[in-house]
């Protein structure tokens, strides 16, 4: 476990700018330290989930004597993390399906090793797991073990697919694509193919009064990644036709991107003020547009209008239940109001997908503390500590819950961790002494009490020293 991301990156790949927190080279698993520190860049992450991923590599590499294709070992590692696909990955996969740019079996490994697009590496992970899901759905989970055995025995990928799946790799790609398209349709993402921007620019230049043509150009510019041009054309269309749905949709999406990237409060307020009237008009004409409800909810939160934010995020959740943002926002709103009953289901749903956020897990733990459900509280605090193991507050809260449960040994473990994290704080040693005494560990209690008194002569732990 490396103390900084730079040290980890140099040791593993020589490329510390690659943002990953874990790596497996067979018998060695290397990790960034999962703590909040500027030197770590990525901050806390779910240690249990990453270890599941990396240990799966250890298993598949050993089982095949390092002959498993890169995409398959990554796909199985993601599969074994055993949590729902993230909304971000759904969006990336949907966009590749829409554009017809999914990887093939022949080129997916290059997505890891030589990415050409900014999101190639993430898409390679996501699609690898997706292809494993497709194989398991069509042929059963046992076929995975047979594939590993064939690779161990030096069979090529072509041979393995031909013998076990009954298809050539090219045929696999052809069968996978319509299945992937059906998946994306079930998620609710649009699948209309992007238009070529150059002919539309020329046509609009010759017919600038045509608002429908302008809206198509704005959408094509957006699809091509030209946000500024897309917004400029959308504004031109809206100046002529303020209620043009497609132009409003493009303006909404571009300004939403700008808002997400903007850090200055004043600039964000200006974006909100320009976008809000367009958003309200679009919400009336296209009520199923989840970006509109999400954007309006964020604006209301920024202004501290919790009632309005709640309405918009409830609409967002209704039309796009796969996006965890609504669960996060509504959970936060209900916690601010002190409404644990309403917050609990929102945070429980959020916890299914937001696996790297310790605040979600600790928020659930505190709700269960207030409800008196201490075993549940302890479980959620422990899950939070898997993400943020250096948190003083989380260790203290879990220790208190353990003491209330009568688990003195468990509390002692947490207090001992605290003495290592803050070795000059007498209170931690005093609490450890009390927990050890209740656990019947007299020698440990005396040792901890003496160390508490060394740090603070007035420590109440003095009474435990013979």
Tab-separated table of C-alpha atoms in Angstrom:
chain	number	residue	atom	x	y	z
A	1	UNK	CA	0.000	0.000	0.000
A	2	UNK	CA	1.694	3.173	-1.205
A	3	UNK	CA	1.370	6.441	0.743
A	4	UNK	CA	0.992	8.599	-2.406
A	5	UNK	CA	-0.483	8.100	-5.868
A	6	UNK	CA	2.772	9.204	-7.492
A	7	UNK	CA	4.749	6.486	-5.718
A	8	UNK	CA	2.106	3.910	-6.636
A	9	UNK	CA	2.014	4.997	-10.289
A	10	UNK	CA	5.795	5.048	-10.722
A	11	UNK	CA	6.159	1.628	-9.107
A	12	UNK	CA	3.413	-0.045	-11.156
A	13	UNK	CA	3.387	1.575	-14.603
A	14	UNK	CA	5.830	4.455	-14.581
A	15	UNK	CA	2.809	6.631	-15.454
A	16	UNK	CA	1.452	8.375	-12.335
A	17	UNK	CA	-0.967	10.436	-14.456
A	18	UNK	CA	-3.081	7.309	-15.034
A	19	UNK	CA	-5.886	7.562	-12.489
A	20	UNK	CA	-6.249	4.153	-10.928
A	21	UNK	CA	-5.993	3.184	-7.274
A	22	UNK	CA	-5.159	-0.524	-7.574
A	23	UNK	CA	-3.142	-2.888	-9.719
A	24	UNK	CA	-2.409	-6.591	-9.756
A	25	UNK	CA	0.634	-8.209	-11.329
A	26	UNK	CA	-0.347	-11.748	-10.382
A	27	UNK	CA	1.011	-12.463	-6.937
A	28	UNK	CA	1.340	-8.791	-5.977
A	29	UNK	CA	-1.561	-6.407	-5.392
A	30	UNK	CA	-0.591	-2.746	-5.083
A	31	UNK	CA	-2.883	0.040	-3.862
A	32	UNK	CA	-2.988	3.739	-3.161
A	33	UNK	CA	-3.563	4.496	0.480
A	34	UNK	CA	-7.332	5.097	0.895
A	35	UNK	CA	-7.202	8.396	2.736
A	36	UNK	CA	-7.990	12.063	2.322
A	37	UNK	CA	-4.691	13.667	1.302
A	38	UNK	CA	-3.781	16.060	-1.535
A	39	UNK	CA	-0.847	13.776	-2.463
A	40	UNK	CA	-3.313	10.977	-3.225
A	41	UNK	CA	-5.356	12.963	-5.766
A	42	UNK	CA	-8.251	10.504	-5.876
A	43	UNK	CA	-8.897	10.434	-2.125
A	44	UNK	CA	-10.822	7.711	-0.285
A	45	UNK	CA	-12.153	4.719	-2.180
A	46	UNK	CA	-13.894	1.482	-1.266
A	47	UNK	CA	-11.007	-0.711	-0.183
A	48	UNK	CA	-13.148	-3.871	-0.082
A	49	UNK	CA	-14.445	-3.372	-3.616
A	50	UNK	CA	-10.993	-2.655	-5.059
A	51	UNK	CA	-9.512	-5.667	-3.272
A	52	UNK	CA	-12.251	-7.895	-4.704
A	53	UNK	CA	-11.365	-6.568	-8.151
A	54	UNK	CA	-7.623	-7.039	-7.773
A	55	UNK	CA	-7.875	-10.441	-6.112
A	56	UNK	CA	-10.025	-11.626	-9.018
A	57	UNK	CA	-7.024	-10.807	-11.221
A	58	UNK	CA	-4.840	-12.915	-8.952
A	59	UNK	CA	-7.242	-15.844	-9.384
A	60	UNK	CA	-7.753	-15.566	-13.146
A	61	UNK	CA	-4.066	-14.984	-13.881
A	62	UNK	CA	-3.087	-17.993	-11.770
A	63	UNK	CA	-5.848	-20.175	-13.218
A	64	UNK	CA	-4.711	-19.461	-16.788
A	65	UNK	CA	-0.963	-19.211	-16.093
A	66	UNK	CA	-1.143	-15.580	-17.198
A	67	UNK	CA	-2.671	-16.441	-20.574
A	68	UNK	CA	-6.090	-14.841	-20.076
A	69	UNK	CA	-6.949	-11.993	-22.503
A	70	UNK	CA	-6.720	-8.566	-20.895
A	71	UNK	CA	-10.366	-7.714	-21.525
A	72	UNK	CA	-11.565	-10.952	-19.904
A	73	UNK	CA	-9.557	-10.603	-16.702
A	74	UNK	CA	-10.771	-6.984	-16.367
A	75	UNK	CA	-14.364	-7.888	-17.189
A	76	UNK	CA	-14.439	-10.675	-14.607
A	77	UNK	CA	-12.770	-8.437	-12.016
A	78	UNK	CA	-15.454	-5.778	-12.452
A	79	UNK	CA	-18.167	-8.479	-12.439
A	80	UNK	CA	-16.908	-9.828	-9.100
A	81	UNK	CA	-17.069	-6.392	-7.460
A	82	UNK	CA	-20.757	-7.306	-7.236
A	83	UNK	CA	-22.488	-3.947	-7.285
A	84	UNK	CA	-24.795	-2.334	-9.870
A	85	UNK	CA	-23.291	-0.679	-12.920
A	86	UNK	CA	-22.774	3.020	-12.274
A	87	UNK	CA	-24.926	5.610	-14.022
A	88	UNK	CA	-21.758	7.165	-15.431
A	89	UNK	CA	-20.786	3.875	-17.075
A	90	UNK	CA	-24.317	3.437	-18.408
A	91	UNK	CA	-24.046	6.825	-20.055
A	92	UNK	CA	-20.669	6.037	-21.619
A	93	UNK	CA	-21.854	2.687	-22.949
A	94	UNK	CA	-25.083	4.202	-24.256
A	95	UNK	CA	-23.144	6.879	-26.108
A	96	UNK	CA	-20.888	4.263	-27.743
A	97	UNK	CA	-23.935	2.256	-28.835
A	98	UNK	CA	-25.598	5.388	-30.193
A	99	UNK	CA	-22.498	6.314	-32.188
A	100	UNK	CA	-21.706	2.746	-33.244
A	101	UNK	CA	-18.244	2.948	-31.639
A	102	UNK	CA	-18.254	-0.004	-29.257
A	103	UNK	CA	-14.971	-1.880	-29.149
A	104	UNK	CA	-14.678	-5.174	-30.989
A	105	UNK	CA	-13.049	-8.261	-29.525
A	106	UNK	CA	-10.037	-7.526	-31.703
A	107	UNK	CA	-9.456	-3.964	-30.483
A	108	UNK	CA	-10.822	-3.785	-26.933
A	109	UNK	CA	-7.450	-4.597	-25.349
A	110	UNK	CA	-6.043	-1.442	-26.947
A	111	UNK	CA	-8.617	0.523	-24.968
A	112	UNK	CA	-6.601	-0.335	-21.862
A	113	UNK	CA	-3.095	-0.141	-23.283
A	114	UNK	CA	-3.308	2.608	-25.952
A	115	UNK	CA	-6.495	4.658	-25.442
A	116	UNK	CA	-7.205	7.066	-28.300
A	117	UNK	CA	-10.201	8.871	-26.789
A	118	UNK	CA	-10.333	10.417	-23.291
A	119	UNK	CA	-12.878	7.861	-22.084
A	120	UNK	CA	-11.451	4.797	-23.876
A	121	UNK	CA	-9.981	3.199	-20.763
A	122	UNK	CA	-13.175	3.559	-18.709
A	123	UNK	CA	-15.280	2.297	-21.610
A	124	UNK	CA	-12.944	-0.691	-21.986
A	125	UNK	CA	-13.532	-1.644	-18.344
A	126	UNK	CA	-17.277	-1.141	-18.650
A	127	UNK	CA	-17.651	-2.969	-21.960
A	128	UNK	CA	-15.456	-5.867	-20.814
A	129	UNK	CA	-17.774	-6.476	-17.884
A	130	UNK	CA	-20.758	-6.025	-20.215
A	131	UNK	CA	-19.434	-8.715	-22.558
A	132	UNK	CA	-18.929	-11.076	-19.604
A	133	UNK	CA	-22.546	-10.423	-18.633
A	134	UNK	CA	-23.635	-11.211	-22.197
A	135	UNK	CA	-21.650	-14.465	-22.247
A	136	UNK	CA	-23.010	-15.585	-18.868
A	137	UNK	CA	-26.595	-14.713	-19.851
A	138	UNK	CA	-26.333	-16.712	-23.087
A	139	UNK	CA	-24.185	-19.657	-21.992
A	140	UNK	CA	-24.379	-19.876	-18.174
A	141	UNK	CA	-21.808	-19.019	-15.539
A	142	UNK	CA	-20.016	-22.382	-15.794
A	143	UNK	CA	-18.733	-21.492	-19.254
A	144	UNK	CA	-16.369	-18.964	-17.623
A	145	UNK	CA	-14.477	-21.727	-15.835
A	146	UNK	CA	-14.225	-23.675	-19.089
A	147	UNK	CA	-12.879	-20.601	-20.870
A	148	UNK	CA	-10.196	-20.154	-18.223
A	149	UNK	CA	-9.186	-23.802	-18.582
A	150	UNK	CA	-8.894	-23.462	-22.362
A	151	UNK	CA	-6.721	-20.367	-22.059
A	152	UNK	CA	-4.546	-22.168	-19.495
A	153	UNK	CA	-4.071	-24.942	-22.068
A	154	UNK	CA	-2.746	-22.407	-24.610
A	155	UNK	CA	-5.892	-22.233	-26.747
A	156	UNK	CA	-6.278	-18.990	-28.696
A	157	UNK	CA	-9.202	-16.609	-28.244
A	158	UNK	CA	-10.553	-17.678	-31.630
A	159	UNK	CA	-10.400	-21.328	-30.586
A	160	UNK	CA	-12.081	-20.693	-27.230
A	161	UNK	CA	-14.960	-18.737	-28.770
A	162	UNK	CA	-15.420	-21.268	-31.534
A	163	UNK	CA	-15.360	-24.322	-29.213
A	164	UNK	CA	-17.299	-23.015	-26.196
A	165	UNK	CA	-19.543	-20.237	-27.542
A	166	UNK	CA	-20.047	-21.624	-31.031
A	167	UNK	CA	-19.106	-18.371	-32.785
A	168	UNK	CA	-16.154	-16.698	-34.417
A	169	UNK	CA	-15.080	-13.428	-32.720
A	170	UNK	CA	-16.557	-11.339	-35.552
A	171	UNK	CA	-19.899	-13.127	-35.169
A	172	UNK	CA	-19.748	-12.557	-31.406
A	173	UNK	CA	-19.441	-8.823	-32.062
A	174	UNK	CA	-22.436	-8.912	-34.420
A	175	UNK	CA	-24.555	-10.722	-31.811
A	176	UNK	CA	-23.394	-8.561	-28.931
A	177	UNK	CA	-24.336	-5.241	-30.539
A	178	UNK	CA	-28.133	-5.749	-30.801
A	179	UNK	CA	-28.148	-7.138	-27.245
A	180	UNK	CA	-26.271	-4.044	-26.070
A	181	UNK	CA	-28.752	-1.821	-27.890
A	182	UNK	CA	-31.665	-3.524	-26.107
A	183	UNK	CA	-29.910	-2.954	-22.780
A	184	UNK	CA	-29.494	0.755	-23.490
A	185	UNK	CA	-33.136	1.058	-24.550
A	186	UNK	CA	-34.165	-0.489	-21.204
A	187	UNK	CA	-32.068	2.152	-19.411
A	188	UNK	CA	-33.959	4.934	-21.171
A	189	UNK	CA	-31.080	6.587	-23.047
A	190	UNK	CA	-31.696	8.034	-26.543
A	191	UNK	CA	-30.241	6.046	-29.429
A	192	UNK	CA	-30.751	8.357	-32.389
A	193	UNK	CA	-27.489	8.490	-34.363
A	194	UNK	CA	-25.681	11.866	-34.466
A	195	UNK	CA	-25.857	13.842	-37.703
A	196	UNK	CA	-22.822	14.947	-39.713
A	197	UNK	CA	-22.154	18.540	-38.684
A	198	UNK	CA	-20.471	19.889	-41.859
A	199	UNK	CA	-23.446	19.568	-44.273
A	200	UNK	CA	-25.716	21.090	-41.622
A	201	UNK	CA	-23.401	24.067	-41.173
A	202	UNK	CA	-23.465	24.717	-44.909
A	203	UNK	CA	-27.224	24.322	-45.116
A	204	UNK	CA	-27.838	26.630	-42.155
A	205	UNK	CA	-25.515	29.240	-43.613
A	206	UNK	CA	-27.798	29.383	-46.644
A	207	UNK	CA	-31.060	29.211	-44.657
A	208	UNK	CA	-30.450	30.923	-41.318
A	209	UNK	CA	-34.165	31.633	-40.830
A	210	UNK	CA	-34.973	27.917	-40.659
A	211	UNK	CA	-35.309	27.251	-36.945
A	212	UNK	CA	-35.700	23.484	-37.316
A	213	UNK	CA	-32.511	23.320	-39.361
A	214	UNK	CA	-30.749	25.493	-36.790
A	215	UNK	CA	-31.867	23.222	-33.965
A	216	UNK	CA	-30.551	20.188	-35.850
A	217	UNK	CA	-27.220	21.946	-36.303
A	218	UNK	CA	-27.101	22.851	-32.612
A	219	UNK	CA	-27.667	19.200	-31.702
A	220	UNK	CA	-25.005	18.041	-34.183
A	221	UNK	CA	-22.510	20.533	-32.765
A	222	UNK	CA	-23.271	19.236	-29.287
A	223	UNK	CA	-22.800	15.636	-30.432
A	224	UNK	CA	-19.476	16.627	-31.997
A	225	UNK	CA	-18.298	18.065	-28.679
A	226	UNK	CA	-18.479	21.687	-29.848
A	227	UNK	CA	-20.319	23.092	-26.834
A	228	UNK	CA	-19.715	26.779	-27.587
A	229	UNK	CA	-20.940	26.490	-31.177
A	230	UNK	CA	-23.918	24.410	-30.077
A	231	UNK	CA	-24.962	27.029	-27.527
A	232	UNK	CA	-24.475	29.892	-29.977
A	233	UNK	CA	-26.709	28.260	-32.593
A	234	UNK	CA	-29.300	27.267	-29.987
A	235	UNK	CA	-29.447	30.893	-28.804
A	236	UNK	CA	-29.988	32.066	-32.385
A	237	UNK	CA	-32.899	29.662	-32.779
A	238	UNK	CA	-34.423	30.636	-29.429
A	239	UNK	CA	-34.181	34.318	-30.331
A	240	UNK	CA	-36.532	33.532	-33.253
A	241	UNK	CA	-38.595	30.785	-31.607
A	242	UNK	CA	-38.328	30.878	-27.761
A	243	UNK	CA	-40.277	27.637	-27.337
A	244	UNK	CA	-38.410	25.478	-29.840
A	245	UNK	CA	-38.066	22.205	-27.911
A	246	UNK	CA	-34.910	20.880	-29.569
A	247	UNK	CA	-33.071	24.203	-29.253
A	248	UNK	CA	-34.087	24.470	-25.600
A	249	UNK	CA	-32.863	20.908	-25.019
A	250	UNK	CA	-29.446	21.700	-26.499
A	251	UNK	CA	-29.152	24.941	-24.515
A	252	UNK	CA	-30.139	23.050	-21.368
A	253	UNK	CA	-27.454	20.402	-21.847
A	254	UNK	CA	-24.651	22.799	-22.720
A	255	UNK	CA	-25.371	25.089	-19.789
A	256	UNK	CA	-25.634	22.038	-17.524
A	257	UNK	CA	-22.123	20.996	-18.600
A	258	UNK	CA	-20.874	24.547	-18.010
A	259	UNK	CA	-22.441	24.609	-14.562
A	260	UNK	CA	-20.831	21.315	-13.576
A	261	UNK	CA	-17.386	22.629	-14.525
A	262	UNK	CA	-17.809	26.100	-12.998
A	263	UNK	CA	-16.381	26.606	-9.492
A	264	UNK	CA	-16.909	30.348	-9.039
A	265	UNK	CA	-20.244	30.964	-7.236
A	266	UNK	CA	-20.972	34.217	-9.090
A	267	UNK	CA	-20.398	32.641	-12.503
A	268	UNK	CA	-22.558	29.665	-11.542
A	269	UNK	CA	-25.342	32.033	-10.481
A	270	UNK	CA	-25.180	33.767	-13.872
A	271	UNK	CA	-25.488	30.417	-15.635
A	272	UNK	CA	-28.466	29.491	-13.458
A	273	UNK	CA	-30.228	32.784	-14.111
A	274	UNK	CA	-29.866	32.416	-17.889
A	275	UNK	CA	-30.856	28.739	-17.905
A	276	UNK	CA	-33.839	28.800	-15.536
A	277	UNK	CA	-36.495	30.351	-17.832
A	278	UNK	CA	-35.514	27.975	-20.649
A	279	UNK	CA	-35.627	25.023	-18.269
A	280	UNK	CA	-39.090	25.931	-17.011
A	281	UNK	CA	-40.446	26.205	-20.549
A	282	UNK	CA	-38.816	22.918	-21.539
A	283	UNK	CA	-40.166	21.158	-18.438
A	284	UNK	CA	-43.712	21.974	-19.596
A	285	UNK	CA	-43.120	20.754	-23.126
A	286	UNK	CA	-40.884	17.766	-22.451
A	287	UNK	CA	-41.716	16.552	-18.917
A	288	UNK	CA	-39.763	13.334	-19.382
A	289	UNK	CA	-36.417	15.118	-19.825
A	290	UNK	CA	-34.470	14.119	-16.703
A	291	UNK	CA	-31.675	16.674	-17.244
A	292	UNK	CA	-34.225	19.483	-16.911
A	293	UNK	CA	-35.507	18.280	-13.539
A	294	UNK	CA	-31.987	17.628	-12.261
A	295	UNK	CA	-30.780	21.082	-13.360
A	296	UNK	CA	-33.767	22.846	-11.782
A	297	UNK	CA	-33.247	20.864	-8.576
A	298	UNK	CA	-29.604	21.919	-8.380
A	299	UNK	CA	-30.547	25.562	-8.929
A	300	UNK	CA	-33.106	25.359	-6.120
A	301	UNK	CA	-30.556	23.728	-3.798
A	302	UNK	CA	-28.042	26.465	-4.596
A	303	UNK	CA	-30.624	29.031	-3.537
A	304	UNK	CA	-31.564	27.127	-0.374
A	305	UNK	CA	-35.134	26.504	-1.541
A	306	UNK	CA	-35.529	22.976	-0.184
A	307	UNK	CA	-39.240	22.652	-0.993
A	308	UNK	CA	-38.722	23.486	-4.640
A	309	UNK	CA	-35.593	21.321	-4.833
A	310	UNK	CA	-37.557	18.400	-3.406
A	311	UNK	CA	-40.251	18.730	-6.075
A	312	UNK	CA	-37.746	18.818	-8.915
A	313	UNK	CA	-35.682	15.883	-7.620
A	314	UNK	CA	-38.802	13.803	-7.079
A	315	UNK	CA	-39.624	14.454	-10.750
A	316	UNK	CA	-36.032	13.601	-11.665
A	317	UNK	CA	-36.267	10.334	-9.730
A	318	UNK	CA	-39.558	9.474	-11.398
A	319	UNK	CA	-38.274	9.897	-14.969
A	320	UNK	CA	-34.701	8.667	-14.385
A	321	UNK	CA	-34.497	6.331	-11.369
A	322	UNK	CA	-31.082	5.045	-12.488
A	323	UNK	CA	-29.361	8.374	-11.738
A	324	UNK	CA	-28.219	8.350	-8.079
A	325	UNK	CA	-28.122	12.164	-7.976
A	326	UNK	CA	-31.798	12.361	-7.010
A	327	UNK	CA	-31.333	9.938	-4.114
A	328	UNK	CA	-28.327	11.923	-2.871
A	329	UNK	CA	-30.155	15.240	-3.120
A	330	UNK	CA	-33.393	14.033	-1.530
A	331	UNK	CA	-31.495	12.217	1.222
A	332	UNK	CA	-29.634	15.432	2.022
A	333	UNK	CA	-32.841	17.494	1.979
A	334	UNK	CA	-34.631	15.144	4.368
A	335	UNK	CA	-31.635	14.996	6.725
A	336	UNK	CA	-31.556	18.813	6.851
A	337	UNK	CA	-35.207	18.709	7.860
A	338	UNK	CA	-34.516	16.062	10.501
A	339	UNK	CA	-36.777	13.589	8.722
A	340	UNK	CA	-34.928	10.281	9.159
A	341	UNK	CA	-37.878	8.207	7.942
A	342	UNK	CA	-37.861	9.947	4.559
A	343	UNK	CA	-34.057	10.073	4.312
A	344	UNK	CA	-33.487	6.385	5.076
A	345	UNK	CA	-34.854	4.827	1.835
A	346	UNK	CA	-33.079	7.479	-0.246
A	347	UNK	CA	-29.698	6.745	1.346
A	348	UNK	CA	-30.222	2.984	1.200
A	349	UNK	CA	-30.834	3.255	-2.542
A	350	UNK	CA	-27.841	5.565	-2.948
A	351	UNK	CA	-25.594	3.107	-1.095
A	352	UNK	CA	-26.220	0.500	-3.797
A	353	UNK	CA	-24.328	2.512	-6.400
A	354	UNK	CA	-22.253	5.182	-4.636
A	355	UNK	CA	-19.771	2.695	-3.239
A	356	UNK	CA	-16.875	5.158	-2.857
A	357	UNK	CA	-18.735	7.759	-0.749
A	358	UNK	CA	-18.156	7.295	2.999
A	359	UNK	CA	-20.673	10.031	3.835
A	360	UNK	CA	-23.559	7.936	2.490
A	361	UNK	CA	-22.640	4.982	4.687
A	362	UNK	CA	-21.939	7.091	7.782
A	363	UNK	CA	-25.199	8.987	7.227
A	364	UNK	CA	-27.062	5.671	7.287
A	365	UNK	CA	-25.169	4.612	10.406
A	366	UNK	CA	-26.185	7.781	12.272
A	367	UNK	CA	-29.828	7.303	11.310
A	368	UNK	CA	-29.708	3.803	12.766
A	369	UNK	CA	-28.053	5.151	15.932
A	370	UNK	CA	-30.913	7.601	16.374
A	371	UNK	CA	-33.400	4.775	15.779
A	372	UNK	CA	-31.669	2.623	18.386
A	373	UNK	CA	-30.788	-0.042	15.787
A	374	UNK	CA	-27.191	-0.366	16.972
A	375	UNK	CA	-26.168	-3.560	15.096
A	376	UNK	CA	-27.206	-1.898	11.818
A	377	UNK	CA	-25.377	1.265	12.820
A	378	UNK	CA	-22.187	-0.699	13.531
A	379	UNK	CA	-22.388	-2.442	10.151
A	380	UNK	CA	-22.723	0.838	8.245
A	381	UNK	CA	-19.930	2.519	10.238
A	382	UNK	CA	-17.681	-0.421	9.374
A	383	UNK	CA	-18.551	-0.050	5.685
A	384	UNK	CA	-17.755	3.672	5.882
A	385	UNK	CA	-14.383	2.850	7.422
A	386	UNK	CA	-13.549	0.609	4.475
A	387	UNK	CA	-13.604	3.804	2.410
A	388	UNK	CA	-12.164	6.269	4.930
A	389	UNK	CA	-10.110	4.177	7.389
A	390	UNK	CA	-8.155	7.171	8.686
A	391	UNK	CA	-11.261	9.042	9.874
A	392	UNK	CA	-11.014	9.892	13.570
A	393	UNK	CA	-14.735	10.613	13.809
A	394	UNK	CA	-15.807	7.314	12.269
A	395	UNK	CA	-13.601	5.262	14.587
A	396	UNK	CA	-14.920	7.202	17.600
A	397	UNK	CA	-18.542	6.743	16.587
A	398	UNK	CA	-18.108	3.040	15.905
A	399	UNK	CA	-16.312	2.568	19.220
A	400	UNK	CA	-19.207	4.187	21.093
A	401	UNK	CA	-21.711	1.952	19.311
A	402	UNK	CA	-19.614	-1.129	20.123
A	403	UNK	CA	-19.523	-0.157	23.788
A	404	UNK	CA	-23.299	0.316	23.823
A	405	UNK	CA	-23.680	-3.128	22.273
A	406	UNK	CA	-21.523	-4.625	25.002
A	407	UNK	CA	-18.812	-5.497	22.499
A	408	UNK	CA	-15.901	-4.242	24.585
A	409	UNK	CA	-13.329	-6.114	22.527
A	410	UNK	CA	-14.650	-4.544	19.327
A	411	UNK	CA	-14.568	-1.106	20.935
A	412	UNK	CA	-11.003	-1.741	22.105
A	413	UNK	CA	-9.989	-2.425	18.505
A	414	UNK	CA	-11.358	0.968	17.431
A	415	UNK	CA	-9.734	2.809	20.336
A	416	UNK	CA	-6.413	1.148	19.584
A	417	UNK	CA	-6.715	2.410	16.011
A	418	UNK	CA	-7.337	5.885	17.398
A	419	UNK	CA	-4.182	5.686	19.570
A	420	UNK	CA	-2.230	5.000	16.386
A	421	UNK	CA	-3.912	7.805	14.445
A	422	UNK	CA	-3.553	10.342	17.280
A	423	UNK	CA	-0.798	8.985	19.544
A	424	UNK	CA	-0.576	12.148	21.668
A	425	UNK	CA	-4.249	12.269	22.679
A	426	UNK	CA	-4.728	10.898	26.187
A	427	UNK	CA	-8.484	10.404	25.759
A	428	UNK	CA	-7.982	7.599	23.239
A	429	UNK	CA	-5.731	5.661	25.605
A	430	UNK	CA	-8.149	6.228	28.497
A	431	UNK	CA	-11.075	4.927	26.438
A	432	UNK	CA	-8.981	1.961	25.327
A	433	UNK	CA	-8.168	1.223	28.962
A	434	UNK	CA	-11.868	1.277	29.899
A	435	UNK	CA	-12.798	-1.013	26.989
A	436	UNK	CA	-9.980	-3.429	27.828
A	437	UNK	CA	-11.036	-3.485	31.489
A	438	UNK	CA	-14.631	-4.333	30.537
A	439	UNK	CA	-13.365	-7.006	28.155
A	440	UNK	CA	-11.455	-8.625	31.007
A	441	UNK	CA	-8.044	-7.787	29.536
A	442	UNK	CA	-6.433	-6.500	32.720
A	443	UNK	CA	-2.865	-6.238	31.461
A	444	UNK	CA	-3.940	-4.292	28.390
A	445	UNK	CA	-6.133	-2.034	30.518
A	446	UNK	CA	-3.257	-1.190	32.843
A	447	UNK	CA	-0.864	-0.547	29.952
A	448	UNK	CA	-3.326	1.775	28.209
A	449	UNK	CA	-4.142	3.538	31.484
A	450	UNK	CA	-0.470	4.213	32.170
A	451	UNK	CA	0.027	5.669	28.706
A	452	UNK	CA	-3.053	7.876	29.194
A	453	UNK	CA	-1.661	9.191	32.480
A	454	UNK	CA	1.726	9.851	30.897
A	455	UNK	CA	-0.005	12.138	28.420
A	456	UNK	CA	-2.435	13.620	30.947
A	457	UNK	CA	-1.683	13.262	34.676
A	458	UNK	CA	-5.349	14.081	35.421
A	459	UNK	CA	-6.704	11.334	33.165
A	460	UNK	CA	-9.592	9.365	34.726
A	461	UNK	CA	-7.804	6.198	33.596
A	462	UNK	CA	-5.579	6.570	36.679
A	463	UNK	CA	-8.125	4.538	38.665
A	464	UNK	CA	-7.277	1.456	36.565
A	465	UNK	CA	-3.605	1.514	37.566
A	466	UNK	CA	-2.891	-0.756	40.554
